Every structure is written in structure tokens, then in C-alpha cells.
C-alpha atoms as a PDB file:
ATOM      1  CA  MET A   1     246.674 120.530  58.199  1.00  0.00           C
ATOM      2  CA  GLY A   2     250.020 122.240  57.774  1.00  0.00           C
ATOM      3  CA  LYS A   3     252.395 122.935  60.631  1.00  0.00           C
ATOM      4  CA  ALA A   4     253.353 126.501  59.732  1.00  0.00           C
ATOM      5  CA  VAL A   5     251.527 129.314  61.523  1.00  0.00           C
ATOM      6  CA  VAL A   6     251.650 133.109  61.470  1.00  0.00           C
ATOM      7  CA  LEU A   7     251.367 134.439  65.009  1.00  0.00           C
ATOM      8  CA  GLY A   8     250.303 137.986  65.841  1.00  0.00           C
ATOM      9  CA  LEU A   9     253.336 138.919  67.946  1.00  0.00           C
ATOM     10  CA  SER A  10     252.414 142.054  69.893  1.00  0.00           C
ATOM     11  CA  GLY A  11     255.446 142.249  72.167  1.00  0.00           C
ATOM     12  CA  GLY A  12     253.363 141.346  75.206  1.00  0.00           C
ATOM     13  CA  VAL A  13     253.544 138.315  77.461  1.00  0.00           C
ATOM     14  CA  ASP A  14     250.483 136.541  76.009  1.00  0.00           C
ATOM     15  CA  SER A  15     251.637 136.346  72.404  1.00  0.00           C
ATOM     16  CA  ALA A  16     255.183 135.504  73.526  1.00  0.00           C
ATOM     17  CA  VAL A  17     253.990 132.471  75.509  1.00  0.00           C
ATOM     18  CA  ALA A  18     251.695 131.548  72.594  1.00  0.00           C
ATOM     19  CA  ALA A  19     254.806 131.355  70.401  1.00  0.00           C
ATOM     20  CA  CYS A  20     256.479 128.965  72.826  1.00  0.00           C
ATOM     21  CA  LEU A  21     253.425 126.736  73.075  1.00  0.00           C
ATOM     22  CA  LEU A  22     253.064 126.594  69.301  1.00  0.00           C
ATOM     23  CA  GLN A  23     256.723 125.651  68.930  1.00  0.00           C
ATOM     24  CA  GLU A  24     256.272 122.896  71.502  1.00  0.00           C
ATOM     25  CA  ALA A  25     253.294 121.638  69.471  1.00  0.00           C
ATOM     26  CA  GLY A  26     255.550 121.270  66.420  1.00  0.00           C
ATOM     27  CA  TYR A  27     254.651 124.403  64.472  1.00  0.00           C
ATOM     28  CA  THR A  28     257.038 126.547  62.495  1.00  0.00           C
ATOM     29  CA  VAL A  29     256.073 129.962  63.878  1.00  0.00           C
ATOM     30  CA  TYR A  30     256.304 133.195  61.905  1.00  0.00           C
ATOM     31  CA  GLY A  31     256.045 136.207  64.184  1.00  0.00           C
ATOM     32  CA  HIS A  32     254.181 139.163  62.679  1.00  0.00           C
ATOM     33  CA  TRP A  33     253.960 142.514  64.461  1.00  0.00           C
ATOM     34  CA  LEU A  34     251.140 144.885  63.532  1.00  0.00           C
ATOM     35  CA  ASP A  35     252.127 148.555  63.493  1.00  0.00           C
ATOM     36  CA  ILE A  36     249.447 150.995  64.701  1.00  0.00           C
ATOM     37  CA  GLY A  37     251.832 153.924  65.061  1.00  0.00           C
ATOM     38  CA  LEU A  38     252.404 153.740  68.831  1.00  0.00           C
ATOM     39  CA  GLY A  39     255.663 151.774  68.989  1.00  0.00           C
ATOM     40  CA  GLY A  40     256.322 148.401  70.591  1.00  0.00           C
ATOM     41  CA  ARG A  41     258.230 146.736  67.778  1.00  0.00           C
ATOM     42  CA  GLU A  42     261.380 146.362  69.883  1.00  0.00           C
ATOM     43  CA  ASP A  43     259.725 144.042  72.409  1.00  0.00           C
ATOM     44  CA  ALA A  44     258.200 141.920  69.645  1.00  0.00           C
ATOM     45  CA  GLU A  45     261.582 141.634  67.896  1.00  0.00           C
ATOM     46  CA  ALA A  46     263.257 140.718  71.189  1.00  0.00           C
ATOM     47  CA  VAL A  47     260.820 137.828  71.668  1.00  0.00           C
ATOM     48  CA  ALA A  48     261.327 136.664  68.071  1.00  0.00           C
ATOM     49  CA  ASP A  49     265.102 136.800  68.508  1.00  0.00           C
ATOM     50  CA  ARG A  50     264.930 134.884  71.801  1.00  0.00           C
ATOM     51  CA  LEU A  51     262.850 132.115  70.215  1.00  0.00           C
ATOM     52  CA  GLY A  52     264.500 132.088  66.789  1.00  0.00           C
ATOM     53  CA  LEU A  53     261.326 133.097  64.946  1.00  0.00           C
ATOM     54  CA  PRO A  54     261.227 134.614  61.478  1.00  0.00           C
ATOM     55  CA  PHE A  55     259.959 138.155  62.125  1.00  0.00           C
ATOM     56  CA  SER A  56     258.034 140.650  60.020  1.00  0.00           C
ATOM     57  CA  ALA A  57     255.985 143.802  60.516  1.00  0.00           C
ATOM     58  CA  GLY A  58     252.843 145.060  58.838  1.00  0.00           C
ATOM     59  CA  ASP A  59     251.476 148.604  58.882  1.00  0.00           C
ATOM     60  CA  ILE A  60     247.717 148.553  59.634  1.00  0.00           C
ATOM     61  CA  ARG A  61     247.255 152.228  60.500  1.00  0.00           C
ATOM     62  CA  GLN A  62     245.055 153.071  57.517  1.00  0.00           C
ATOM     63  CA  GLU A  63     242.801 150.046  58.006  1.00  0.00           C
ATOM     64  CA  LEU A  64     242.552 150.714  61.742  1.00  0.00           C
ATOM     65  CA  GLU A  65     241.520 154.325  61.146  1.00  0.00           C
ATOM     66  CA  ALA A  66     238.904 153.465  58.515  1.00  0.00           C
ATOM     67  CA  GLN A  67     237.438 150.308  60.037  1.00  0.00           C
ATOM     68  CA  VAL A  68     237.763 150.901  63.788  1.00  0.00           C
ATOM     69  CA  MET A  69     238.760 154.396  64.907  1.00  0.00           C
ATOM     70  CA  ALA A  70     236.362 156.366  62.686  1.00  0.00           C
ATOM     71  CA  PRO A  71     233.358 154.157  63.665  1.00  0.00           C
ATOM     72  CA  PHE A  72     234.495 154.408  67.314  1.00  0.00           C
ATOM     73  CA  ARG A  73     234.265 158.198  67.143  1.00  0.00           C
ATOM     74  CA  GLN A  74     230.929 158.128  65.341  1.00  0.00           C
ATOM     75  CA  ASP A  75     229.412 155.702  67.831  1.00  0.00           C
ATOM     76  CA  TYR A  76     230.180 157.948  70.788  1.00  0.00           C
ATOM     77  CA  LEU A  77     228.914 161.034  68.944  1.00  0.00           C
ATOM     78  CA  SER A  78     225.680 159.124  68.273  1.00  0.00           C
ATOM     79  CA  GLY A  79     225.124 158.105  71.897  1.00  0.00           C
ATOM     80  CA  ARG A  80     226.333 154.516  71.483  1.00  0.00           C
ATOM     81  CA  THR A  81     229.126 152.733  73.374  1.00  0.00           C
ATOM     82  CA  PRO A  82     231.440 151.040  70.857  1.00  0.00           C
ATOM     83  CA  LEU A  83     233.423 147.819  71.222  1.00  0.00           C
ATOM     84  CA  PRO A  84     236.495 148.442  69.054  1.00  0.00           C
ATOM     85  CA  CYS A  85     238.328 145.158  69.634  1.00  0.00           C
ATOM     86  CA  ALA A  86     235.347 143.162  68.364  1.00  0.00           C
ATOM     87  CA  ARG A  87     235.359 145.290  65.183  1.00  0.00           C
ATOM     88  CA  CYS A  88     239.122 145.123  64.731  1.00  0.00           C
ATOM     89  CA  ASN A  89     239.440 141.347  64.930  1.00  0.00           C
ATOM     90  CA  PRO A  90     237.433 140.438  61.792  1.00  0.00           C
ATOM     91  CA  LEU A  91     238.078 143.638  59.827  1.00  0.00           C
ATOM     92  CA  VAL A  92     241.735 144.483  60.485  1.00  0.00           C
ATOM     93  CA  LYS A  93     243.808 142.211  62.722  1.00  0.00           C
ATOM     94  CA  PHE A  94     243.023 138.747  61.406  1.00  0.00           C
ATOM     95  CA  PRO A  95     242.910 139.814  57.728  1.00  0.00           C
ATOM     96  CA  ALA A  96     246.428 141.220  58.175  1.00  0.00           C
ATOM     97  CA  LEU A  97     247.612 137.926  59.669  1.00  0.00           C
ATOM     98  CA  PHE A  98     245.982 135.917  56.872  1.00  0.00           C
ATOM     99  CA  ARG A  99     247.697 138.126  54.280  1.00  0.00           C
ATOM    100  CA  ARG A 100     251.045 137.355  55.880  1.00  0.00           C
ATOM    101  CA  ALA A 101     250.165 133.647  56.011  1.00  0.00           C
ATOM    102  CA  ALA A 102     249.550 133.692  52.251  1.00  0.00           C
ATOM    103  CA  GLN A 103     252.973 135.273  51.715  1.00  0.00           C
ATOM    104  CA  VAL A 104     254.873 132.609  53.669  1.00  0.00           C
ATOM    105  CA  GLY A 105     252.688 129.627  52.776  1.00  0.00           C
ATOM    106  CA  ALA A 106     251.315 129.090  56.292  1.00  0.00           C
ATOM    107  CA  ASP A 107     247.994 127.280  56.600  1.00  0.00           C
ATOM    108  CA  CYS A 108     246.822 128.947  59.807  1.00  0.00           C
ATOM    109  CA  VAL A 109     247.162 132.002  62.012  1.00  0.00           C
ATOM    110  CA  ALA A 110     247.334 132.365  65.779  1.00  0.00           C
ATOM    111  CA  THR A 111     246.994 135.005  68.478  1.00  0.00           C
ATOM    112  CA  GLY A 112     247.338 135.226  72.232  1.00  0.00           C
ATOM    113  CA  HIS A 113     243.585 135.355  72.838  1.00  0.00           C
ATOM    114  CA  TYR A 114     242.130 133.300  75.676  1.00  0.00           C
ATOM    115  CA  ALA A 115     239.679 131.202  73.662  1.00  0.00           C
ATOM    116  CA  ARG A 116     239.522 127.747  72.066  1.00  0.00           C
ATOM    117  CA  ILE A 117     238.716 126.222  68.681  1.00  0.00           C
ATOM    118  CA  ARG A 118     237.292 122.697  68.832  1.00  0.00           C
ATOM    119  CA  GLN A 119     236.342 120.219  66.143  1.00  0.00           C
ATOM    120  CA  GLU A 120     232.835 118.860  66.663  1.00  0.00           C
ATOM    121  CA  ALA A 121     231.708 115.247  66.207  1.00  0.00           C
ATOM    122  CA  ASP A 122     230.324 116.096  62.765  1.00  0.00           C
ATOM    123  CA  GLY A 123     233.695 117.475  61.640  1.00  0.00           C
ATOM    124  CA  SER A 124     232.719 121.152  61.880  1.00  0.00           C
ATOM    125  CA  PHE A 125     234.725 123.653  63.887  1.00  0.00           C
ATOM    126  CA  ALA A 126     233.396 125.789  66.734  1.00  0.00           C
ATOM    127  CA  LEU A 127     234.567 128.699  68.853  1.00  0.00           C
ATOM    128  CA  HIS A 128     234.545 127.982  72.584  1.00  0.00           C
ATOM    129  CA  ARG A 129     235.242 130.068  75.641  1.00  0.00           C
ATOM    130  CA  GLY A 130     238.613 130.028  77.337  1.00  0.00           C
ATOM    131  CA  ARG A 131     238.997 129.646  81.070  1.00  0.00           C
ATOM    132  CA  ALA A 132     236.140 131.514  82.785  1.00  0.00           C
ATOM    133  CA  GLU A 133     238.336 134.049  84.590  1.00  0.00           C
ATOM    134  CA  ASN A 134     239.924 135.422  81.409  1.00  0.00           C
ATOM    135  CA  ASP A 135     237.705 134.304  78.533  1.00  0.00           C
ATOM    136  CA  GLN A 136     237.998 136.405  75.345  1.00  0.00           C
ATOM    137  CA  ALA A 137     235.718 134.439  73.015  1.00  0.00           C
ATOM    138  CA  TYR A 138     233.159 137.259  73.320  1.00  0.00           C
ATOM    139  CA  LEU A 139     235.559 139.583  71.476  1.00  0.00           C
ATOM    140  CA  LEU A 140     236.086 136.951  68.763  1.00  0.00           C
ATOM    141  CA  SER A 141     232.405 136.261  68.120  1.00  0.00           C
ATOM    142  CA  ARG A 142     232.398 138.414  64.969  1.00  0.00           C
ATOM    143  CA  LEU A 143     234.926 136.173  63.190  1.00  0.00           C
ATOM    144  CA  PRO A 144     233.507 134.361  60.142  1.00  0.00           C
ATOM    145  CA  LEU A 145     232.664 130.704  60.597  1.00  0.00           C
ATOM    146  CA  ASP A 146     234.843 129.617  57.678  1.00  0.00           C
ATOM    147  CA  TRP A 147     237.946 131.041  59.368  1.00  0.00           C
ATOM    148  CA  LEU A 148     237.698 128.765  62.411  1.00  0.00           C
ATOM    149  CA  PRO A 149     239.546 125.738  60.967  1.00  0.00           C
ATOM    150  CA  ARG A 150     242.573 127.973  60.314  1.00  0.00           C
ATOM    151  CA  LEU A 151     242.757 129.591  63.752  1.00  0.00           C
ATOM    152  CA  ARG A 152     244.936 128.600  66.693  1.00  0.00           C
ATOM    153  CA  PHE A 153     244.492 129.944  70.237  1.00  0.00           C
ATOM    154  CA  PRO A 154     247.108 128.136  72.337  1.00  0.00           C
ATOM    155  CA  LEU A 155     246.322 130.101  75.526  1.00  0.00           C
ATOM    156  CA  GLY A 156     242.735 128.825  75.738  1.00  0.00           C
ATOM    157  CA  PRO A 157     243.362 126.185  78.426  1.00  0.00           C
ATOM    158  CA  PHE A 158     245.319 128.554  80.705  1.00  0.00           C
ATOM    159  CA  CYS A 159     244.657 131.396  83.128  1.00  0.00           C
ATOM    160  CA  LYS A 160     246.733 134.556  83.286  1.00  0.00           C
ATOM    161  CA  THR A 161     248.777 133.579  86.342  1.00  0.00           C
ATOM    162  CA  GLU A 162     249.771 130.342  84.625  1.00  0.00           C
ATOM    163  CA  ILE A 163     250.852 132.273  81.528  1.00  0.00           C
ATOM    164  CA  ARG A 164     253.023 134.576  83.654  1.00  0.00           C
ATOM    165  CA  ALA A 165     254.647 131.530  85.261  1.00  0.00           C
ATOM    166  CA  LEU A 166     255.251 129.948  81.843  1.00  0.00           C
ATOM    167  CA  ALA A 167     256.813 133.186  80.573  1.00  0.00           C
ATOM    168  CA  ARG A 168     259.287 133.112  83.440  1.00  0.00           C
ATOM    169  CA  SER A 169     260.069 129.442  82.906  1.00  0.00           C
ATOM    170  CA  TYR A 170     260.752 130.107  79.205  1.00  0.00           C
ATOM    171  CA  GLY A 171     263.045 133.013  80.092  1.00  0.00           C
ATOM    172  CA  LEU A 172     261.086 135.424  77.931  1.00  0.00           C
ATOM    173  CA  PRO A 173     262.296 139.041  77.965  1.00  0.00           C
ATOM    174  CA  VAL A 174     258.696 140.305  78.415  1.00  0.00           C
ATOM    175  CA  ALA A 175     257.783 137.991  81.311  1.00  0.00           C
ATOM    176  CA  GLU A 176     257.207 140.922  83.708  1.00  0.00           C
ATOM    177  CA  LYS A 177     255.815 143.391  81.167  1.00  0.00           C
ATOM    178  CA  PRO A 178     252.498 144.896  82.366  1.00  0.00           C
ATOM    179  CA  ASP A 179     249.339 143.962  80.494  1.00  0.00           C
ATOM    180  CA  SER A 180     248.261 146.425  77.840  1.00  0.00           C
ATOM    181  CA  MET A 181     244.986 148.342  77.911  1.00  0.00           C
ATOM    182  CA  GLU A 182     242.103 146.823  75.963  1.00  0.00           C
ATOM    183  CA  ILE A 183     241.831 149.672  73.428  1.00  0.00           C
ATOM    184  CA  CYS A 184     245.201 149.546  71.708  1.00  0.00           C
ATOM    185  CA  PHE A 185     244.990 153.001  70.108  1.00  0.00           C
ATOM    186  CA  ILE A 186     244.156 154.648  73.469  1.00  0.00           C
ATOM    187  CA  PRO A 187     247.012 153.345  75.653  1.00  0.00           C
ATOM    188  CA  ASP A 188     246.177 155.582  78.635  1.00  0.00           C
ATOM    189  CA  GLY A 189     242.593 154.275  78.695  1.00  0.00           C
ATOM    190  CA  ASP A 190     241.007 157.751  78.687  1.00  0.00           C
ATOM    191  CA  TYR A 191     238.716 157.427  75.692  1.00  0.00           C
ATOM    192  CA  ALA A 192     236.863 160.706  76.349  1.00  0.00           C
ATOM    193  CA  ALA A 193     240.104 162.701  76.334  1.00  0.00           C
ATOM    194  CA  TRP A 194     241.139 160.900  73.142  1.00  0.00           C
ATOM    195  CA  LEU A 195     237.838 161.857  71.521  1.00  0.00           C
ATOM    196  CA  ASP A 196     238.254 165.469  72.650  1.00  0.00           C
ATOM    197  CA  ARG A 197     241.680 165.575  70.998  1.00  0.00           C
ATOM    198  CA  GLN A 198     240.102 164.428  67.743  1.00  0.00           C
ATOM    199  CA  GLY A 199     237.858 167.515  67.744  1.00  0.00           C
ATOM    200  CA  GLU A 200     234.170 167.967  66.900  1.00  0.00           C
ATOM    201  CA  THR A 201     232.942 166.348  70.121  1.00  0.00           C
ATOM    202  CA  PRO A 202     229.513 167.253  71.529  1.00  0.00           C
ATOM    203  CA  PRO A 203     229.336 170.311  73.801  1.00  0.00           C
ATOM    204  CA  PRO A 204     228.139 170.252  77.407  1.00  0.00           C
ATOM    205  CA  GLY A 205     224.396 169.891  77.898  1.00  0.00           C
ATOM    206  CA  ASP A 206     221.715 169.110  80.434  1.00  0.00           C
ATOM    207  CA  PHE A 207     221.263 166.168  82.754  1.00  0.00           C
ATOM    208  CA  ILE A 208     217.515 165.600  82.981  1.00  0.00           C
ATOM    209  CA  ASP A 209     215.200 163.188  84.752  1.00  0.00           C
ATOM    210  CA  ARG A 210     212.511 161.075  83.098  1.00  0.00           C
ATOM    211  CA  ASP A 211     210.044 163.939  83.359  1.00  0.00           C
ATOM    212  CA  GLY A 212     212.403 166.357  81.591  1.00  0.00           C
ATOM    213  CA  SER A 213     213.378 168.373  84.656  1.00  0.00           C
ATOM    214  CA  VAL A 214     216.948 169.683  84.517  1.00  0.00           C
ATOM    215  CA  LEU A 215     219.201 168.187  87.193  1.00  0.00           C
ATOM    216  CA  GLY A 216     222.513 169.755  86.197  1.00  0.00           C
ATOM    217  CA  ARG A 217     225.044 169.987  83.392  1.00  0.00           C
ATOM    218  CA  HIS A 218     226.986 167.199  81.688  1.00  0.00           C
ATOM    219  CA  LYS A 219     230.411 167.419  80.012  1.00  0.00           C
ATOM    220  CA  GLY A 220     229.288 166.065  76.622  1.00  0.00           C
ATOM    221  CA  ILE A 221     227.393 162.883  75.794  1.00  0.00           C
ATOM    222  CA  HIS A 222     230.592 161.079  74.760  1.00  0.00           C
ATOM    223  CA  HIS A 223     231.620 160.973  78.445  1.00  0.00           C
ATOM    224  CA  TYR A 224     228.746 158.648  79.398  1.00  0.00           C
ATOM    225  CA  THR A 225     227.346 155.172  78.859  1.00  0.00           C
ATOM    226  CA  LEU A 226     224.152 153.436  79.962  1.00  0.00           C
ATOM    227  CA  GLY A 227     224.213 152.321  83.595  1.00  0.00           C
ATOM    228  CA  GLN A 228     227.088 154.637  84.532  1.00  0.00           C
ATOM    229  CA  ARG A 229     227.049 155.919  88.113  1.00  0.00           C
ATOM    230  CA  ARG A 230     230.465 157.444  88.719  1.00  0.00           C
ATOM    231  CA  GLY A 231     231.552 160.847  87.490  1.00  0.00           C
ATOM    232  CA  LEU A 232     228.094 162.430  87.330  1.00  0.00           C
ATOM    233  CA  SER A 233     228.739 165.075  90.042  1.00  0.00           C
ATOM    234  CA  ILE A 234     225.019 165.502  90.765  1.00  0.00           C
ATOM    235  CA  SER A 235     223.674 165.684  94.315  1.00  0.00           C
ATOM    236  CA  ALA A 236     220.494 163.695  94.921  1.00  0.00           C
ATOM    237  CA  ALA A 237     218.590 161.891  97.642  1.00  0.00           C
ATOM    238  CA  HIS A 238     219.510 158.543  96.048  1.00  0.00           C
ATOM    239  CA  ARG A 239     222.091 157.168  93.653  1.00  0.00           C
ATOM    240  CA  LEU A 240     221.729 158.295  90.071  1.00  0.00           C
ATOM    241  CA  PHE A 241     222.530 156.297  86.958  1.00  0.00           C
ATOM    242  CA  VAL A 242     222.649 157.139  83.268  1.00  0.00           C
ATOM    243  CA  SER A 243     219.480 155.603  81.837  1.00  0.00           C
ATOM    244  CA  ASP A 244     219.350 157.237  78.402  1.00  0.00           C
ATOM    245  CA  ILE A 245     221.606 159.251  76.089  1.00  0.00           C
ATOM    246  CA  ARG A 246     219.842 161.516  73.616  1.00  0.00           C
ATOM    247  CA  PRO A 247     222.101 162.990  70.944  1.00  0.00           C
ATOM    248  CA  GLU A 248     219.116 164.598  69.190  1.00  0.00           C
ATOM    249  CA  ASP A 249     218.815 167.218  71.952  1.00  0.00           C
ATOM    250  CA  ASN A 250     222.197 166.688  73.657  1.00  0.00           C
ATOM    251  CA  THR A 251     220.707 165.496  76.943  1.00  0.00           C
ATOM    252  CA  VAL A 252     221.599 162.672  79.313  1.00  0.00           C
ATOM    253  CA  VAL A 253     218.745 161.134  81.307  1.00  0.00           C
ATOM    254  CA  LEU A 254     219.415 160.141  84.906  1.00  0.00           C
ATOM    255  CA  SER A 255     217.306 157.853  87.071  1.00  0.00           C
ATOM    256  CA  ASP A 256     217.479 155.720  90.210  1.00  0.00           C
ATOM    257  CA  GLY A 257     218.415 152.740  88.017  1.00  0.00           C
ATOM    258  CA  THR A 258     215.173 150.806  88.329  1.00  0.00           C
ATOM    259  CA  ASP A 259     214.443 151.453  84.646  1.00  0.00           C
ATOM    260  CA  LEU A 260     217.690 149.872  83.428  1.00  0.00           C
ATOM    261  CA  LEU A 261     216.545 146.235  83.573  1.00  0.00           C
ATOM    262  CA  ALA A 262     215.695 144.851  80.126  1.00  0.00           C
ATOM    263  CA  GLU A 263     213.337 142.041  79.170  1.00  0.00           C
ATOM    264  CA  GLU A 264     214.114 141.961  75.455  1.00  0.00           C
ATOM    265  CA  VAL A 265     217.140 142.905  73.328  1.00  0.00           C
ATOM    266  CA  TRP A 266     217.472 143.257  69.563  1.00  0.00           C
ATOM    267  CA  GLY A 267     220.091 144.236  67.049  1.00  0.00           C
ATOM    268  CA  THR A 268     221.615 143.953  63.588  1.00  0.00           C
ATOM    269  CA  ASP A 269     224.093 141.868  61.605  1.00  0.00           C
ATOM    270  CA  TRP A 270     223.741 138.398  63.134  1.00  0.00           C
ATOM    271  CA  ASN A 271     227.026 136.515  62.680  1.00  0.00           C
ATOM    272  CA  PRO A 272     226.264 132.765  62.804  1.00  0.00           C
ATOM    273  CA  LEU A 273     228.924 130.443  64.204  1.00  0.00           C
ATOM    274  CA  ALA A 274     226.661 127.410  64.659  1.00  0.00           C
ATOM    275  CA  PRO A 275     223.195 126.305  63.447  1.00  0.00           C
ATOM    276  CA  MET A 276     220.337 128.008  65.307  1.00  0.00           C
ATOM    277  CA  GLU A 277     216.561 127.525  65.437  1.00  0.00           C
ATOM    278  CA  PRO A 278     213.897 130.169  66.202  1.00  0.00           C
ATOM    279  CA  GLY A 279     212.986 129.999  69.879  1.00  0.00           C
ATOM    280  CA  GLN A 280     216.182 128.140  70.790  1.00  0.00           C
ATOM    281  CA  SER A 281     217.282 128.428  74.416  1.00  0.00           C
ATOM    282  CA  VAL A 282     220.673 130.090  74.802  1.00  0.00           C
ATOM    283  CA  THR A 283     222.645 132.064  77.305  1.00  0.00           C
ATOM    284  CA  VAL A 284     223.786 135.521  76.261  1.00  0.00           C
ATOM    285  CA  ARG A 285     226.531 137.933  77.173  1.00  0.00           C
ATOM    286  CA  LEU A 286     225.563 141.547  76.609  1.00  0.00           C
ATOM    287  CA  ARG A 287     228.958 143.023  77.444  1.00  0.00           C
ATOM    288  CA  HIS A 288     232.521 141.839  78.013  1.00  0.00           C
ATOM    289  CA  SER A 289     231.923 140.380  81.475  1.00  0.00           C
ATOM    290  CA  LYS A 290     231.307 137.002  83.074  1.00  0.00           C
ATOM    291  CA  THR A 291     227.545 137.563  83.345  1.00  0.00           C
ATOM    292  CA  GLN A 292     225.400 135.311  81.164  1.00  0.00           C
ATOM    293  CA  THR A 293     221.634 135.554  80.974  1.00  0.00           C
ATOM    294  CA  PRO A 294     219.231 132.798  79.826  1.00  0.00           C
ATOM    295  CA  ALA A 295     217.226 133.805  76.760  1.00  0.00           C
ATOM    296  CA  ARG A 296     215.378 132.613  73.689  1.00  0.00           C
ATOM    297  CA  PHE A 297     216.770 133.457  70.263  1.00  0.00           C
ATOM    298  CA  TYR A 298     214.740 134.644  67.278  1.00  0.00           C
ATOM    299  CA  PRO A 299     216.203 135.667  63.908  1.00  0.00           C
ATOM    300  CA  THR A 300     214.908 138.868  62.289  1.00  0.00           C
ATOM    301  CA  GLU A 301     215.201 140.346  58.808  1.00  0.00           C
ATOM    302  CA  THR A 302     218.059 142.614  59.883  1.00  0.00           C
ATOM    303  CA  GLY A 303     219.644 140.623  62.706  1.00  0.00           C
ATOM    304  CA  ALA A 304     218.247 138.915  65.774  1.00  0.00           C
ATOM    305  CA  ARG A 305     216.109 139.360  68.863  1.00  0.00           C
ATOM    306  CA  LEU A 306     216.422 137.853  72.323  1.00  0.00           C
ATOM    307  CA  GLU A 307     213.622 137.327  74.825  1.00  0.00           C
ATOM    308  CA  LEU A 308     215.427 137.366  78.156  1.00  0.00           C
ATOM    309  CA  GLU A 309     214.286 134.820  80.724  1.00  0.00           C
ATOM    310  CA  ALA A 310     215.811 136.914  83.502  1.00  0.00           C
ATOM    311  CA  PRO A 311     216.136 140.716  83.411  1.00  0.00           C
ATOM    312  CA  ALA A 312     219.516 142.037  82.283  1.00  0.00           C
ATOM    313  CA  ARG A 313     220.932 145.380  83.353  1.00  0.00           C
ATOM    314  CA  ALA A 314     221.518 148.127  80.781  1.00  0.00           C
ATOM    315  CA  PRO A 315     221.975 146.381  77.409  1.00  0.00           C
ATOM    316  CA  THR A 316     223.851 149.085  75.532  1.00  0.00           C
ATOM    317  CA  PRO A 317     223.631 150.047  71.850  1.00  0.00           C
ATOM    318  CA  GLY A 318     227.028 149.538  70.234  1.00  0.00           C
ATOM    319  CA  GLN A 319     227.913 146.502  72.332  1.00  0.00           C
ATOM    320  CA  LEU A 320     227.622 142.840  71.319  1.00  0.00           C
ATOM    321  CA  ALA A 321     225.050 140.255  72.269  1.00  0.00           C
ATOM    322  CA  ALA A 322     226.903 136.934  72.032  1.00  0.00           C
ATOM    323  CA  CYS A 323     224.886 133.710  72.315  1.00  0.00           C
ATOM    324  CA  TYR A 324     226.224 130.517  73.883  1.00  0.00           C
ATOM    325  CA  ALA A 325     225.331 126.893  74.417  1.00  0.00           C
ATOM    326  CA  GLY A 326     227.497 126.004  77.384  1.00  0.00           C
ATOM    327  CA  ASP A 327     231.030 127.064  76.407  1.00  0.00           C
ATOM    328  CA  LYS A 328     230.252 127.080  72.681  1.00  0.00           C
ATOM    329  CA  VAL A 329     229.746 130.424  70.931  1.00  0.00           C
ATOM    330  CA  LEU A 330     226.709 130.254  68.633  1.00  0.00           C
ATOM    331  CA  GLY A 331     227.003 133.728  67.125  1.00  0.00           C
ATOM    332  CA  SER A 332     226.569 137.407  67.887  1.00  0.00           C
ATOM    333  CA  PHE A 333     224.827 140.608  66.837  1.00  0.00           C
ATOM    334  CA  TRP A 334     225.322 144.331  67.476  1.00  0.00           C
ATOM    335  CA  ILE A 335     222.827 145.664  70.027  1.00  0.00           C
ATOM    336  CA  THR A 336     220.640 148.489  68.746  1.00  0.00           C
ATOM    337  CA  GLY A 337     217.801 148.521  71.288  1.00  0.00           C
ATOM    338  CA  ALA A 338     216.052 146.922  74.228  1.00  0.00           C
ATOM    339  CA  ARG A 339     212.668 146.830  75.921  1.00  0.00           C
ATOM    340  CA  ARG A 340     213.282 147.924  79.478  1.00  0.00           C
ATOM    341  CA  GLN A 341     211.116 147.658  82.566  1.00  0.00           C
ATOM    342  CA  GLY A 342     209.575 150.952  83.627  1.00  0.00           C
ATOM    343  CA  CYS A 343     210.270 152.671  80.282  1.00  0.00           C
ATOM    344  CA  PRO A 344     207.752 153.521  77.573  1.00  0.00           C
ATOM    345  CA  PRO A 345     207.938 151.167  74.540  1.00  0.00           C
END
């Protein structure tokens, strides 16, 4: 393999330390900043200048709008909860880095994700989790299998506090820079306000219970996700949770939460990262958290289905179901539905 790599240089501490680690491993590192229209180039250039990296910038605003932001809006308008980073990685971010790699003759690309690529005994490559406390392999589980040999994730063996300490030891100008929000195009983290600014968001409607009785008024279905408890502003004798979102009649169903536990999950667009057999035992992550649930995997014509061996709380359409064998990522699919306890089929 070659020793030249194009690194996604965001201007944050993670990608800056990744550059240092790659240099220490003998790579010639090309820093490439991806412009989404919200600034930040100066910090990326400062890191490149400090480390003596060739620096370039690429404008990905059109791709981000078409492939990530527009589907993000549509998902919320349709009652789903999108996962934009998992869409961006295979459709926008990594393709942009591979284009730059082709321009400079680099054999591989790298980012500051907390994940690992390992070569198996049979010579194949596999995606593995990073350190448990800051693993990001879940968000990379949509990457194509044939990309794995050309990917480098130097932060995989480290935790965040260690990366901060390394940044200080390297004298990086961004060593104390705060971490960025997960959704890069919504830097303040208020996705509902961002959607409202885009226009054409759903109007207020009714909160109802499972029997259809009106409990109050909601602000618009795009403000809610399955399992949500905070921000409902409804008085009740017990805690209330969002248990269903119904765009067809603009209602949000509230319950005591006992109907949120799922026994089966299914979805579309299975992305295989390792060989799988029907009925295979796996563990699954149903959202970007540390929780993994034992399950059995079954392929379907349109994706995959999981029979959960322990109930899982609020599998949410629009999120990913990522399957694992230990630390190894086997593949993922987009959740479209679930069979929940206490709910009609």
C-alpha cells in the first residue's frame, strides 16, 4: 500500500491529532477541508501550516443539500427521525476525499473518526468499533465494503481525553477548541428551529392517547421523536412518552411508555460488511448509543429483519440498525418498522 493519504481536515482537534499520528506512521498527509458554507477554513489552514501539510479545500454544499439536507427535512416531515451523518459519510464526505486522493495520487483517505479497520486472517478487511466510550463505527456502517482497504482511522485506539492530551503535546493551535455538534449544518443543535427556518413545516396538531382521546396540542410533528419525554408540556398522572407519530392526520400519540419495547425490527437497504447467514446471532445497535441488544438476523427481499432476544426501547424509523459480532461491524440497514409489545400488529 502507498504511504500518501488525504485526510479530512475539519479544523477540529480530532482531525488535527489524526494528522500528527499519520505523519508519525510515515504517511505523506494531504489536508483537505470540506466547505459546507459555515466557515472554519482558518482553523484547518492553521493546523496544516503548523504541521507542514499540503492544504486544499473542496466545496460540497450542493452535494450536502441534495444527499443529506433535503432527505433530512423530508424525514422529519414524514414522521421519521433522520441520521444525517450516516448518510453523509458514504454519499458526500468520503467521495469528496476519494476525489482529492485521485488528484494527488494518494492510495487512501483518513478521517478523525473513532473507529478501526482491521485485516482479517483471510486477508479481507473489516470495520471495528473504536474505544467503547467514544465509538463512531455505527455512523460508518453505511460505507461500502470495498472502500475499507483504503481507509485509515488513526484515532481508533484512543479515547477523547487522550486525544486532547496529545493535541497539547503536539502544540496544535486547536488543542482547546470545543467539540463541534454532531449535525454539522446545524451548529447550534436546534434542528426543529432549523427546519422551521426552511419553511413548509407541519402545523401544530393534537396530542392523543392510544384510544384517540385528545390530551393537548403539539408544536408540529417535526419537534418529536419516538420515546421522547421532555418538552411535551402535558399534565398527567404519570410520565408520558411519544409512542407514535402520525403524519397522515398530524397527530402525536402519547403513552406511559410500556408500549415502546420492541421484539422485532425490520428495514431496508442492507449494507453488508461481512458474510452473514440467516438466523445468525448478532448484537445490534438501534441508535447512536452504547446499548447493544442480542438478536437473530434474517435477510429480506428489501433489506433485513431482526428478531430481538431481549426487548429494545423505541426502535425509530429513520435510524440505523447496525449488526455486530463482538467489535466487528457486520452491516447495517435503515429502520422502517418494529413489532412492539402492547401495540396492534
